[in-house]
Short mmCIF file of C-alpha atoms in Angstrom, two decimals:
data_model
loop_
_atom_site.label_atom_id
_atom_site.label_comp_id
_atom_site.label_asym_id
_atom_site.label_seq_id
_atom_site.Cartn_x
_atom_site.Cartn_y
_atom_site.Cartn_z
CA UNK K 1 10.38 -14.23 19.94
CA UNK K 2 9.45 -10.89 21.50
CA UNK K 3 7.72 -8.36 19.25
CA UNK K 4 9.47 -5.46 20.99
CA UNK K 5 11.52 -3.30 18.62
CA UNK K 6 10.28 -5.21 15.56
CA UNK K 7 8.48 -3.31 12.80
CA UNK K 8 6.63 -5.09 9.99
CA UNK K 9 6.34 -3.93 6.39
CA UNK K 10 4.95 -5.15 3.08
CA UNK K 11 7.63 -6.24 0.63
CA UNK K 12 10.94 -8.03 0.39
CA UNK K 13 14.08 -7.09 2.35
CA UNK K 14 15.47 -3.91 0.82
CA UNK K 15 12.08 -2.57 -0.33
CA UNK K 16 11.43 1.14 0.16
CA UNK K 17 9.12 0.22 3.05
CA UNK K 18 12.05 -1.62 4.65
CA UNK K 19 14.17 1.50 4.17
CA UNK K 20 11.38 3.59 5.74
CA UNK K 21 11.34 1.27 8.77
CA UNK K 22 15.10 1.55 9.27
CA UNK K 23 15.00 5.33 8.85
CA UNK K 24 12.05 5.92 11.18
CA UNK K 25 13.08 3.37 13.80
CA UNK K 26 16.90 3.03 13.74
CA UNK K 27 18.14 -0.12 15.40
CA UNK K 28 14.82 -1.96 15.14
CA UNK K 29 14.52 -5.33 13.42
CA UNK K 30 12.36 -5.29 10.29
CA UNK K 31 9.86 -8.02 9.40
CA UNK K 32 9.04 -8.47 5.68
CA UNK K 33 5.48 -9.55 4.85
CA UNK K 34 4.00 -10.62 1.53
CA UNK K 35 0.85 -8.48 1.73
CA UNK K 36 -0.48 -5.47 3.64
CA UNK K 37 -3.04 -7.74 5.31
CA UNK K 38 -0.22 -9.95 6.60
CA UNK K 39 1.64 -6.86 7.78
CA UNK K 40 -1.37 -5.81 9.86
CA UNK K 41 -1.85 -9.38 11.13
CA UNK K 42 1.80 -9.51 12.24
CA UNK K 43 1.06 -6.73 14.72
CA UNK K 44 -2.19 -8.33 15.94
CA UNK K 45 -0.48 -11.73 16.30
CA UNK K 46 2.39 -10.30 18.33
CA UNK K 47 5.11 -10.89 15.74
CA UNK K 48 5.81 -7.16 15.52
CA UNK K 49 5.29 -4.15 17.73
CA UNK K 50 4.58 -1.76 14.86
CA UNK K 51 3.58 -1.78 11.19
CA UNK K 52 4.88 0.59 8.51
CA UNK K 53 1.97 1.09 6.09
CA UNK K 54 2.42 3.04 2.85
CA UNK K 55 -0.67 5.22 2.38
CA UNK K 56 0.10 7.70 -0.41
CA UNK K 57 2.78 8.68 -2.91
CA UNK K 58 3.43 12.10 -4.43
CA UNK K 59 3.37 10.61 -7.95
CA UNK K 60 1.13 7.52 -7.77
CA UNK K 61 -1.47 8.86 -5.32
CA UNK K 62 -3.17 6.70 -2.70
CA UNK K 63 -2.16 3.10 -1.97
CA UNK K 64 -5.37 1.15 -2.76
CA UNK K 65 -4.76 -1.78 -0.39
CA UNK K 66 -4.26 0.43 2.65
CA UNK K 67 -7.22 2.57 1.61
CA UNK K 68 -9.38 -0.56 1.75
CA UNK K 69 -7.85 -2.23 4.82
CA UNK K 70 -7.32 0.65 7.23
CA UNK K 71 -10.92 1.19 8.44
CA UNK K 72 -11.18 -2.43 9.62
CA UNK K 73 -7.53 -2.91 10.58
CA UNK K 74 -8.10 -2.52 14.31
CA UNK K 75 -4.79 -0.68 14.73
CA UNK K 76 -3.99 2.78 16.03
CA UNK K 77 -1.91 5.21 14.01
CA UNK K 78 0.92 6.39 16.27
CA UNK K 79 3.11 8.20 13.75
CA UNK K 80 3.80 9.13 10.16
CA UNK K 81 6.93 8.97 8.04
CA UNK K 82 7.82 10.48 4.67
CA UNK K 83 10.37 8.52 2.66
CA UNK K 84 12.10 10.00 -0.37
CA UNK K 85 12.10 7.41 -3.17
CA UNK K 86 15.51 7.36 -4.83
CA UNK K 87 15.57 4.72 -7.56
CA UNK K 88 18.89 3.08 -8.38
CA UNK K 89 19.72 1.04 -11.47
CA UNK K 90 21.27 -2.19 -10.18
CA UNK K 91 23.25 -4.97 -11.83
CA UNK K 92 25.47 -7.88 -10.85
CA UNK K 93 29.11 -6.98 -10.16
CA UNK K 94 30.97 -6.10 -13.33
CA UNK K 95 27.88 -4.97 -15.26
CA UNK K 96 28.23 -1.87 -17.47
CA UNK K 97 25.35 0.26 -18.67
CA UNK K 98 25.92 -0.97 -22.20
CA UNK K 99 25.40 -4.58 -21.08
CA UNK K 100 21.82 -3.98 -19.90
CA UNK K 101 18.98 -5.24 -22.07
CA UNK K 102 16.03 -5.83 -19.71
CA UNK K 103 14.90 -3.73 -16.75
CA UNK K 104 12.96 -5.42 -13.94
CA UNK K 105 10.96 -3.59 -11.26
CA UNK K 106 7.53 -3.00 -9.70
CA UNK K 107 4.92 -1.47 -12.08
CA UNK K 108 4.69 1.77 -10.07
CA UNK K 109 8.47 2.18 -10.15
CA UNK K 110 8.48 1.30 -13.86
CA UNK K 111 6.19 4.24 -14.56
CA UNK K 112 8.63 6.51 -12.72
CA UNK K 113 11.76 5.63 -14.73
CA UNK K 114 10.59 6.04 -18.33
CA UNK K 115 13.49 8.36 -19.09
CA UNK K 116 16.26 5.85 -18.40
CA UNK K 117 14.32 3.10 -20.18
CA UNK K 118 14.18 5.23 -23.33
CA UNK K 119 17.76 6.47 -23.02
CA UNK K 120 19.27 3.00 -22.68
CA UNK K 121 16.77 1.23 -24.96
CA UNK K 122 15.77 -1.27 -22.28
CA UNK K 123 12.93 -3.77 -22.37
CA UNK K 124 10.69 -3.13 -19.33
CA UNK K 125 9.73 -6.29 -17.43
CA UNK K 126 7.21 -5.85 -14.60
CA UNK K 127 7.88 -7.72 -11.36
CA UNK K 128 5.96 -7.96 -8.06
CA UNK K 129 8.34 -5.84 -5.98
CA UNK K 130 11.38 -3.58 -6.38
CA UNK K 131 13.47 -5.49 -3.86
CA UNK K 132 12.16 -8.77 -5.29
CA UNK K 133 13.41 -7.69 -8.71
CA UNK K 134 16.85 -7.08 -7.19
CA UNK K 135 16.82 -10.59 -5.71
CA UNK K 136 15.93 -12.06 -9.11
CA UNK K 137 18.74 -10.19 -10.87
CA UNK K 138 21.13 -11.44 -8.21
CA UNK K 139 19.98 -15.05 -8.63
CA UNK K 140 20.07 -14.97 -12.45
CA UNK K 141 23.62 -13.61 -12.52
CA UNK K 142 23.17 -12.16 -16.01
CA UNK K 143 24.63 -8.77 -16.96
CA UNK K 144 21.85 -8.09 -19.45
CA UNK K 145 19.24 -8.10 -16.64
CA UNK K 146 19.14 -5.06 -14.34
CA UNK K 147 16.73 -3.90 -11.64
CA UNK K 148 15.42 -0.62 -10.35
CA UNK K 149 15.32 -0.65 -6.56
CA UNK K 150 16.75 1.08 -3.50
CA UNK K 151 20.36 1.47 -2.42
CA UNK K 152 19.46 -0.81 0.50
CA UNK K 153 18.37 -3.54 -1.94
CA UNK K 154 21.73 -3.25 -3.68
CA UNK K 155 23.54 -3.61 -0.36
CA UNK K 156 21.51 -6.61 0.82
CA UNK K 157 21.82 -8.47 -2.50
CA UNK K 158 25.44 -7.70 -3.36
CA UNK K 159 24.56 -5.73 -6.49
CA UNK K 160 26.37 -2.78 -8.02
CA UNK K 161 24.70 0.60 -8.44
CA UNK K 162 25.06 1.42 -12.12
CA UNK K 163 23.33 4.79 -11.79
CA UNK K 164 21.65 6.63 -8.92
CA UNK K 165 18.46 8.70 -8.98
CA UNK K 166 17.07 7.36 -12.24
CA UNK K 167 13.54 8.50 -11.33
CA UNK K 168 11.92 11.00 -13.69
CA UNK K 169 10.69 13.29 -10.88
CA UNK K 170 12.91 14.46 -8.04
CA UNK K 171 9.98 14.97 -5.65
CA UNK K 172 8.98 11.29 -5.54
CA UNK K 173 8.05 10.71 -1.89
CA UNK K 174 5.93 8.11 -0.11
CA UNK K 175 4.02 8.81 3.09
CA UNK K 176 3.56 6.02 5.63
CA UNK K 177 1.34 5.49 8.64
CA UNK K 178 3.08 3.87 11.62
CA UNK K 179 0.50 1.67 13.37
CA UNK K 180 0.31 -0.16 16.70
CA UNK K 181 -2.10 -2.39 18.62
CA UNK K 182 -2.54 0.34 21.23
CA UNK K 183 -2.43 4.12 21.11
CA UNK K 184 0.61 5.85 22.52
CA UNK K 185 0.35 8.19 25.49
CA UNK K 186 0.59 11.68 24.06
CA UNK K 187 1.79 14.87 25.69
CA UNK K 188 -0.82 17.56 26.40
CA UNK K 189 -2.43 19.23 23.38
CA UNK K 190 -0.07 21.48 21.51
CA UNK K 191 1.13 22.37 18.02
CA UNK K 192 2.46 19.97 15.39
CA UNK K 193 -0.02 17.12 15.78
CA UNK K 194 -1.94 15.17 13.14
CA UNK K 195 -5.28 13.45 13.63
CA UNK K 196 -6.69 10.69 11.43
CA UNK K 197 -10.38 9.83 11.75
CA UNK K 198 -13.31 8.12 10.06
CA UNK K 199 -16.78 9.64 9.86
CA UNK K 200 -20.09 8.75 8.23
CA UNK K 201 -22.71 11.06 6.82
CA UNK K 202 -26.26 10.64 5.54
CA UNK K 203 -26.86 10.58 1.80
CA UNK K 204 -28.37 14.01 1.48
CA UNK K 205 -27.48 17.01 -0.70
CA UNK K 206 -24.82 19.14 0.93
CA UNK K 207 -24.11 16.67 3.75
CA UNK K 208 -20.36 16.56 3.18
CA UNK K 209 -20.22 20.33 2.71
CA UNK K 210 -21.94 20.83 6.06
CA UNK K 211 -19.81 18.20 7.82
CA UNK K 212 -16.57 19.82 6.73
CA UNK K 213 -17.76 23.38 7.21
CA UNK K 214 -16.39 23.49 10.74
CA UNK K 215 -12.88 22.92 9.46
CA UNK K 216 -13.14 26.01 7.29
CA UNK K 217 -14.67 28.26 9.91
CA UNK K 218 -12.12 27.28 12.57
CA UNK K 219 -9.14 27.34 10.21
CA UNK K 220 -8.20 23.64 10.46
CA UNK K 221 -6.11 22.37 7.55
CA UNK K 222 -7.44 19.20 5.89
CA UNK K 223 -4.54 17.29 4.29
CA UNK K 224 -6.26 14.10 3.11
CA UNK K 225 -9.82 13.00 2.38
CA UNK K 226 -10.83 9.57 1.07
CA UNK K 227 -14.31 8.11 0.47
CA UNK K 228 -15.55 4.54 1.04
CA UNK K 229 -18.50 2.52 -0.19
CA UNK K 230 -20.35 0.75 2.60
CA UNK K 231 -22.32 -2.50 2.50
CA UNK K 232 -22.28 -2.75 -1.28
CA UNK K 233 -23.75 0.69 -1.83
CA UNK K 234 -22.35 3.02 -4.48
CA UNK K 235 -23.19 6.00 -2.28
CA UNK K 236 -20.03 7.15 -0.52
CA UNK K 237 -21.14 7.67 3.07
CA UNK K 238 -17.91 6.99 4.97
CA UNK K 239 -14.82 9.16 4.78
CA UNK K 240 -11.29 9.03 6.15
CA UNK K 241 -9.48 12.29 6.71
CA UNK K 242 -6.16 13.56 8.01
CA UNK K 243 -6.21 16.99 9.62
CA UNK K 244 -3.63 19.15 11.33
CA UNK K 245 -4.15 19.57 15.05
CA UNK K 246 -4.90 17.78 18.33
CA UNK K 247 -8.56 16.81 18.92
CA UNK K 248 -8.50 18.13 22.50
CA UNK K 249 -7.19 21.57 21.52
CA UNK K 250 -8.89 24.39 19.67
CA UNK K 251 -9.52 24.91 16.84
CA UNK K 252 -9.78 21.19 15.98
CA UNK K 253 -11.89 20.40 19.05
CA UNK K 254 -14.43 22.98 17.92
CA UNK K 255 -14.38 21.67 14.33
CA UNK K 256 -15.01 18.10 15.52
CA UNK K 257 -17.95 19.23 17.65
CA UNK K 258 -19.50 20.77 14.56
CA UNK K 259 -18.71 17.65 12.54
CA UNK K 260 -20.62 15.58 15.09
CA UNK K 261 -23.83 17.49 14.31
CA UNK K 262 -23.74 16.40 10.66
CA UNK K 263 -22.13 12.94 10.88
CA UNK K 264 -23.61 9.67 12.04
CA UNK K 265 -20.40 8.33 13.51
CA UNK K 266 -16.86 9.46 14.28
CA UNK K 267 -13.88 7.23 15.03
CA UNK K 268 -10.41 8.59 15.69
CA UNK K 269 -7.81 6.18 14.26
CA UNK K 270 -4.82 8.07 15.58
CA UNK K 271 -3.38 11.24 17.08
CA UNK K 272 0.35 11.53 16.46
CA UNK K 273 3.20 14.04 16.09
CA UNK K 274 3.42 15.63 12.64
CA UNK K 275 6.53 14.59 10.74
CA UNK K 276 9.31 17.21 10.51
CA UNK K 277 8.98 16.69 6.73
CA UNK K 278 5.86 18.87 6.83
CA UNK K 279 7.95 21.79 8.05
CA UNK K 280 10.58 21.24 5.41
CA UNK K 281 13.02 19.87 7.99
#
């Protein structure tokens, strides 16, 4: 089977990552994987052309697995996607809100729907995945068991949407990296690009301050910064950062030259168009 126009994601069919794949790449086939490591491997093994990797959420923060896996993933980031998380309360056909007794969903989603749990007096039951919870509710066929998952999960599993947008915060959004085995050919340097890179610094006072000083003096916007422990050391000497700009165009080119004076190593993981979401589109 050709990997062309196949995009892999972590989760069950109907997961928010599946929805992100279908939104970002309409018409592509989606490939569910049990873990993020398997999602990355699917691209390396030729099962998929791209991987949709959740990296951060506006409520839950960073995604730990991707934080750990990305530096050694061997993939290139070729895009980003922001997916609004709209939780739906799902039940088997014929279920009424008053029938519900137990609510099943992923622990992160559970923390985002405390209001409806309290309002309806539901018993929260943590499951491994939002879409997986929808599958379980479908298979059980009991009106007292409901799930919180996406509208897509309802559609794929033949469940009814008992209530839409049951999340506590309306701004709940997940950002994804879109990754490939090879970098895409980019147009010449211009506006509206993002760059993701790794860099290492020596363990000396002020090293990080000096390394990032070029971003401040050239006016480059830093949108994400994560630290990593290396080789069992508790000294954080490796960092991953997302910055606005193209590395071949000023002012980012100048900032990276200054970074090179204070860092031991730089590795660009991806240069890609900024999502229209950043402009409020």
